[in-house]
Coordinates of N, CA and C in Angstrom, one line a residue:
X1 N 31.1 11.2 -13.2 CA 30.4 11.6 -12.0 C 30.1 10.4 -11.2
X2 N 30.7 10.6 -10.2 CA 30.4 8.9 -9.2 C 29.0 8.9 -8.1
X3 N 28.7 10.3 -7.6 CA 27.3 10.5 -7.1 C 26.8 11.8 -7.5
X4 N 25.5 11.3 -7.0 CA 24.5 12.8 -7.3 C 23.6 12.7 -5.8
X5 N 23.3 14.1 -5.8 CA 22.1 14.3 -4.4 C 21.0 13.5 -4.8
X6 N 20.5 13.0 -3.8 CA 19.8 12.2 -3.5 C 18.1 12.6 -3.9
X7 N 17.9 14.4 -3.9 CA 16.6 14.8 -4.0 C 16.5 15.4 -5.8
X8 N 18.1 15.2 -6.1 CA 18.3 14.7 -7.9 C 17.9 14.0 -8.2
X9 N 18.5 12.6 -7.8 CA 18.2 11.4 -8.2 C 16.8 10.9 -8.6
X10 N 16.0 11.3 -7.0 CA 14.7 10.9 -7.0 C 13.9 11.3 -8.3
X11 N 13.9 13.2 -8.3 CA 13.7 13.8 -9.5 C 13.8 13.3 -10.8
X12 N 14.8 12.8 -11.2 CA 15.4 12.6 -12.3 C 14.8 11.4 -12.6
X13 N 14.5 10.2 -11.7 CA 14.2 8.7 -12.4 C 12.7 8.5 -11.8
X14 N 11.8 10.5 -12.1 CA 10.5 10.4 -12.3 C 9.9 9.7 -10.7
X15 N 10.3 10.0 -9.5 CA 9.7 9.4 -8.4 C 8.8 10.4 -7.9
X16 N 9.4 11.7 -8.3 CA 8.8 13.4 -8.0 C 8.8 13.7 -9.4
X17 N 7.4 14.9 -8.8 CA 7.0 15.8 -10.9 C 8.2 16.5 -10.2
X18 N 8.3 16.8 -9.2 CA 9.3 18.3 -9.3 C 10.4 18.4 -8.1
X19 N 11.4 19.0 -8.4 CA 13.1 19.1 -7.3 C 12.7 19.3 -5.9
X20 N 11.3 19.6 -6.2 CA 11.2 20.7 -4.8 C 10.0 19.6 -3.5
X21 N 9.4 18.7 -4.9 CA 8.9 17.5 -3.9 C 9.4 16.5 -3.4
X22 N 10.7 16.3 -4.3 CA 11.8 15.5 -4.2 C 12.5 16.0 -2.8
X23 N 12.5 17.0 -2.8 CA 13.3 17.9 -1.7 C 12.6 17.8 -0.4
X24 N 11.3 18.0 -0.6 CA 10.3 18.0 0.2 C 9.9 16.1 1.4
X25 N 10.1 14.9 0.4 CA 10.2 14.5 0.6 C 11.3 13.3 1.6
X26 N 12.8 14.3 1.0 CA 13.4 13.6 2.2 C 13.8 14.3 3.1
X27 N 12.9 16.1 3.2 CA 12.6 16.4 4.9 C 11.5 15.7 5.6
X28 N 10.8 15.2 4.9 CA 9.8 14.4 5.6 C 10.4 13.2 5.6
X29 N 11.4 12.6 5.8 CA 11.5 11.0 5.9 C 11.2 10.2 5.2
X30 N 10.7 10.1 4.0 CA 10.2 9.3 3.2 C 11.1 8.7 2.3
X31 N 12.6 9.7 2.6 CA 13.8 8.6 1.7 C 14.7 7.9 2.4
X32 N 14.6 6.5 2.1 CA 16.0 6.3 2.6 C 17.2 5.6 1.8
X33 N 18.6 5.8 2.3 CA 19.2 5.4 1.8 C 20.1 4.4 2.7
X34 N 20.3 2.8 2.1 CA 20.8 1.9 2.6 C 20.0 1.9 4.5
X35 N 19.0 1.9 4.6 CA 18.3 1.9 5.4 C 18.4 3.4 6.7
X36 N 19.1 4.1 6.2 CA 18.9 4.9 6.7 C 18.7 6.5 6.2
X37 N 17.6 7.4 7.2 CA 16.9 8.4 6.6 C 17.8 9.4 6.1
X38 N 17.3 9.9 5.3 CA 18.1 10.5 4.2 C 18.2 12.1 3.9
X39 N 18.9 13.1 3.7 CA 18.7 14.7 3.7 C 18.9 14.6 2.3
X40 N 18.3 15.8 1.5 CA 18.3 16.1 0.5 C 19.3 16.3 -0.2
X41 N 20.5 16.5 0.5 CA 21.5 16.9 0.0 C 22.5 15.4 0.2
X42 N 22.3 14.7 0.5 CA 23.1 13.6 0.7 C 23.1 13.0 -0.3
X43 N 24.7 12.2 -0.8 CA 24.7 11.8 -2.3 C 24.7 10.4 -2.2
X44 N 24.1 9.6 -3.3 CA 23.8 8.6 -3.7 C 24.8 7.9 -5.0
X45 N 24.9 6.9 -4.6 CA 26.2 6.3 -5.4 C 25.4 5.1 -6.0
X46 N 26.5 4.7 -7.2 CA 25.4 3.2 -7.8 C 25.8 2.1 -7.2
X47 N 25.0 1.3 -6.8 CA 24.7 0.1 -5.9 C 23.9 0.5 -5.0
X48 N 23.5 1.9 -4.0 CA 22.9 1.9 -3.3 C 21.7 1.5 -3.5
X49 N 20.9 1.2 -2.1 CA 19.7 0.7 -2.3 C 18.5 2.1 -1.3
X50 N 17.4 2.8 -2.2 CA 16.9 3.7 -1.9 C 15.6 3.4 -1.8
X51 N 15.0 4.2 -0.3 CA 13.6 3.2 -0.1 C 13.0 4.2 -0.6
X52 N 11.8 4.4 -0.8 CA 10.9 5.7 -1.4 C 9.6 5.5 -0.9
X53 N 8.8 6.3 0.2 CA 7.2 6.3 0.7 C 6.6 6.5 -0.6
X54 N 6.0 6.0 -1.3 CA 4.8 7.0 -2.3 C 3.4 6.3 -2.3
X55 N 3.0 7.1 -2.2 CA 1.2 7.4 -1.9 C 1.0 6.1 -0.8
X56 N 1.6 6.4 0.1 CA 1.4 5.5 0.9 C 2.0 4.1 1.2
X57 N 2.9 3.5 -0.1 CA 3.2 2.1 -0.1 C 5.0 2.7 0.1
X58 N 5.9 1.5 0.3 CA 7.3 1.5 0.2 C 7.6 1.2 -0.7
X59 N 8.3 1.8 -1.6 CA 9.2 1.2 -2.7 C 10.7 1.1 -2.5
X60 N 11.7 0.1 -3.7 CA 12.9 -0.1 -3.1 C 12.9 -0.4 -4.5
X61 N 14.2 0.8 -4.7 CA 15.1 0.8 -5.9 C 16.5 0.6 -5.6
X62 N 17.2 -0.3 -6.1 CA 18.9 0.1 -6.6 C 19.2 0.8 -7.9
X63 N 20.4 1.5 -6.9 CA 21.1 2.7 -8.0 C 21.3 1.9 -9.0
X64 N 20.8 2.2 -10.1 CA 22.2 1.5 -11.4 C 22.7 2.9 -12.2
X65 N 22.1 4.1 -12.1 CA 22.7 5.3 -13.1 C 22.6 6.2 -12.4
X66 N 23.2 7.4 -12.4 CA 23.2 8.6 -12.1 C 22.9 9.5 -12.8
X67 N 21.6 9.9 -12.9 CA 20.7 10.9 -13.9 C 21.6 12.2 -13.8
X68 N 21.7 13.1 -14.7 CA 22.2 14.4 -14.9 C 20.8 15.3 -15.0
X69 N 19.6 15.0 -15.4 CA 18.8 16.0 -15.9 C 17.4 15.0 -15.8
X70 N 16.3 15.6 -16.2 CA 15.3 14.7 -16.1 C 14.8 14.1 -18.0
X71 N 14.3 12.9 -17.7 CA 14.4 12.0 -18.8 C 13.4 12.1 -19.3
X72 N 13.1 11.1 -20.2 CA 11.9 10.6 -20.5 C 11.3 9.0 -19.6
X73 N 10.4 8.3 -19.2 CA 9.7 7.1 -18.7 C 11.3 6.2 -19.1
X74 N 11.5 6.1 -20.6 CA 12.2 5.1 -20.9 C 13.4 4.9 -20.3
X75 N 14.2 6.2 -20.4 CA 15.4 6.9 -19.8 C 16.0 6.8 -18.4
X76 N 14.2 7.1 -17.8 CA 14.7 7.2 -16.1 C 14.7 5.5 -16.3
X77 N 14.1 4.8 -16.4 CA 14.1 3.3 -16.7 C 15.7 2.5 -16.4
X78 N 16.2 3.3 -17.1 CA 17.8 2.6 -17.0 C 18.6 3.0 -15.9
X79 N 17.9 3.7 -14.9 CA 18.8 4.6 -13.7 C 18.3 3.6 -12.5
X80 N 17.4 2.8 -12.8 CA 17.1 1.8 -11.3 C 16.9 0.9 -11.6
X81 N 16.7 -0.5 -10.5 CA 16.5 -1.8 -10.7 C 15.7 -1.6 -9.7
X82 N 14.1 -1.7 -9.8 CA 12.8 -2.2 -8.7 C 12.9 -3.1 -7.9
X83 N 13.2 -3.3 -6.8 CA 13.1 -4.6 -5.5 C 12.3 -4.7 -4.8
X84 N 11.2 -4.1 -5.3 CA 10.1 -3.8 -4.4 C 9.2 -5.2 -4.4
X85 N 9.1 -6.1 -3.2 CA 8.4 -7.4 -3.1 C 6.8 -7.2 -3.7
X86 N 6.7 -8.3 -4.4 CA 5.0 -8.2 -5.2 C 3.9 -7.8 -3.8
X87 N 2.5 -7.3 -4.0 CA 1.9 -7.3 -2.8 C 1.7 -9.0 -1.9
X88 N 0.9 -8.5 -1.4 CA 0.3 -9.8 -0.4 C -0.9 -9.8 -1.2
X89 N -1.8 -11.2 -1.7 CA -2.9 -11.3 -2.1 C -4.2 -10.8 -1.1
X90 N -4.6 -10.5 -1.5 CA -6.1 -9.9 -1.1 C -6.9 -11.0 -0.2
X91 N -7.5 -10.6 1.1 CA -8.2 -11.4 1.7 C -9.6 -11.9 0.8
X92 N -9.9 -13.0 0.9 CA -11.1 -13.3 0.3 C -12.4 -13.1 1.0
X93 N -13.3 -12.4 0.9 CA -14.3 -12.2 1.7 C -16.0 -12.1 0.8
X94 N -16.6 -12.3 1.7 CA -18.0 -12.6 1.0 C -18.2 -11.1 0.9
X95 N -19.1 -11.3 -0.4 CA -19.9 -9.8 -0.8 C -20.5 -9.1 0.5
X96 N -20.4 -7.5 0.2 CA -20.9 -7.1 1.5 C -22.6 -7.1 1.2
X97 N -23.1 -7.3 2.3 CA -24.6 -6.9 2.6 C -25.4 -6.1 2.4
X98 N -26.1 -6.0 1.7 CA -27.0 -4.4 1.3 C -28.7 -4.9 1.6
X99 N -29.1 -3.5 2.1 CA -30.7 -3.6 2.1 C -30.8 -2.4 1.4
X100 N -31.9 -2.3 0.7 CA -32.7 -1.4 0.0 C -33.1 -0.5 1.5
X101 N -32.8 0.6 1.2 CA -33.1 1.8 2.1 C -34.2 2.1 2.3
X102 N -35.1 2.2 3.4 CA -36.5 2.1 4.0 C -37.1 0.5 3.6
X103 N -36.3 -0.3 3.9 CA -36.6 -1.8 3.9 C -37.2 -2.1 5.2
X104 N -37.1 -1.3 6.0 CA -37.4 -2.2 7.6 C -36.1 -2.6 8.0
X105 N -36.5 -3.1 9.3 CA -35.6 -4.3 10.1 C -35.7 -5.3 9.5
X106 N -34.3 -6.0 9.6 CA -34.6 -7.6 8.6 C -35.4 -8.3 9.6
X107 N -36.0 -9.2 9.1 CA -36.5 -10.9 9.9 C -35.4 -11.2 10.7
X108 N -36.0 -12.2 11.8 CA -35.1 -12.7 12.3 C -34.1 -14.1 11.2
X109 N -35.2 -14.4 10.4 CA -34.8 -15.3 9.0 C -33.8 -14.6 8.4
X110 N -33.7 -13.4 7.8 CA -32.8 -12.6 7.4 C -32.2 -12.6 8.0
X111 N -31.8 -12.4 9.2 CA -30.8 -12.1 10.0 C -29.4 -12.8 10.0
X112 N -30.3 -14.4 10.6 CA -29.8 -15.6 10.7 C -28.7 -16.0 9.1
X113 N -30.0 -15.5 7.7 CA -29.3 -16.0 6.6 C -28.2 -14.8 6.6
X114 N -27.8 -13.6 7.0 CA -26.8 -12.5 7.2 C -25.8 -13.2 8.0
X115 N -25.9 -13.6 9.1 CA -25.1 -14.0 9.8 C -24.2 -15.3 9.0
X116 N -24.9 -16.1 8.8 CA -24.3 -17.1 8.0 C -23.5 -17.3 6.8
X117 N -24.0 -15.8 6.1 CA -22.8 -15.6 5.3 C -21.8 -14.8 5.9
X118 N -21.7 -14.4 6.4 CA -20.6 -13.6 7.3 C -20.1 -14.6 7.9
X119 N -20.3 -15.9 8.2 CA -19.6 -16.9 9.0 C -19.5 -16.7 10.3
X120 N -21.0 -16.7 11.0 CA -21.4 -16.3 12.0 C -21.9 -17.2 12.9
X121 N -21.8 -18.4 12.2 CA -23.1 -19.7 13.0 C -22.8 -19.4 14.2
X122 N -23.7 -20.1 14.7 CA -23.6 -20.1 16.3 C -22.9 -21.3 16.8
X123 N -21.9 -21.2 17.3 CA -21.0 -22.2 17.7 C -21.8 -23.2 18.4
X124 N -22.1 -23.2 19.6 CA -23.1 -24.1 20.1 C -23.8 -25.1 19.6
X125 N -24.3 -24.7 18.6 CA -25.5 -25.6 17.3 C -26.9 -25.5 18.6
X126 N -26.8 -24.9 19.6 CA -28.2 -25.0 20.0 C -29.5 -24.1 19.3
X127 N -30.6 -23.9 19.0 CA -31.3 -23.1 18.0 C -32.2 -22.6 18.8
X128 N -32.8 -21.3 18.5 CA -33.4 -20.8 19.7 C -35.0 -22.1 19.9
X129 N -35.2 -21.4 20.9 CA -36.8 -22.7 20.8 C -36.6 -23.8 21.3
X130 N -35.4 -24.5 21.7 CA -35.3 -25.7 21.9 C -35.5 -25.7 23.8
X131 N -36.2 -26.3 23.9 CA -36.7 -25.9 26.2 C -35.8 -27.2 26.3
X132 N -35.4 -28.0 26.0 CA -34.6 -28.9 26.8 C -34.0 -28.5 28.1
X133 N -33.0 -27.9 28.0 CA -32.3 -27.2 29.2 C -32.8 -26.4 30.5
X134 N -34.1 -26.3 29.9 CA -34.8 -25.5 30.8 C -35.7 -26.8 32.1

């Protein structure tokens, strides 16, 4: 066998529980093959390179097998090679800010110490209070 449909494939190396989400999936666009969108019925050969939407993120497999039937984890395992780039690291950000609920308005001291963790200073460096300018 040199290809299989493409809403097989998916099926078979566990991308979909089921033929029909598999199916469902590359009427929505969510597959493609060698960069372009893909019909369910379109067959897939080994070397291709197949993009897959799931739960939101892209993934990118190459063919290496042509599943007949659905496997086991280990099985579908040997039907692809993952290309999918690691994420991007995570922005580093300061803890978010909480007040206890019926706390009031903060101080204007509070405020200031909120702001400054947020990396809020006041560019200027002028402080309120200061009449010089006046």
């Amino acid at each position: 066998m040199s290809s299989v449909r493409v809403d097989s494939w998916v099926w078979g190396v566990r991308l979909a529980k089921t033929r029909s989400q598999a199916t469902s999936a590359c009427r929505a666009g969510h597959v493609r093959i060698n960069d372009q969108t893909a019909k369910a019925a379109q067959s897939v050969k080994l070397g291709d390179v197949v993009k897959v939407r799931l739960h939101g993120f892209d993934k990118i497999y190459r063919v290496t097998g042509l599943p007949t039937k659905r496997g086991s984890a280990v099985e579908a395992a040997k039907h692809f090679e993952d290309l999918t780039p690691p994420p991007l690291p995570r922005e580093e950000r300061p803890s978010e800010i909480y007040r206890d609920r019926g706390a009031g308005r903060p101080t204007k001291r509070e405020r200031r110490d909120i702001d400054r963790l947020r990396g809020r200073d006041s560019a200027t460096g002028v402080e309120f209070g200061d009449d010089e300018d006046l």
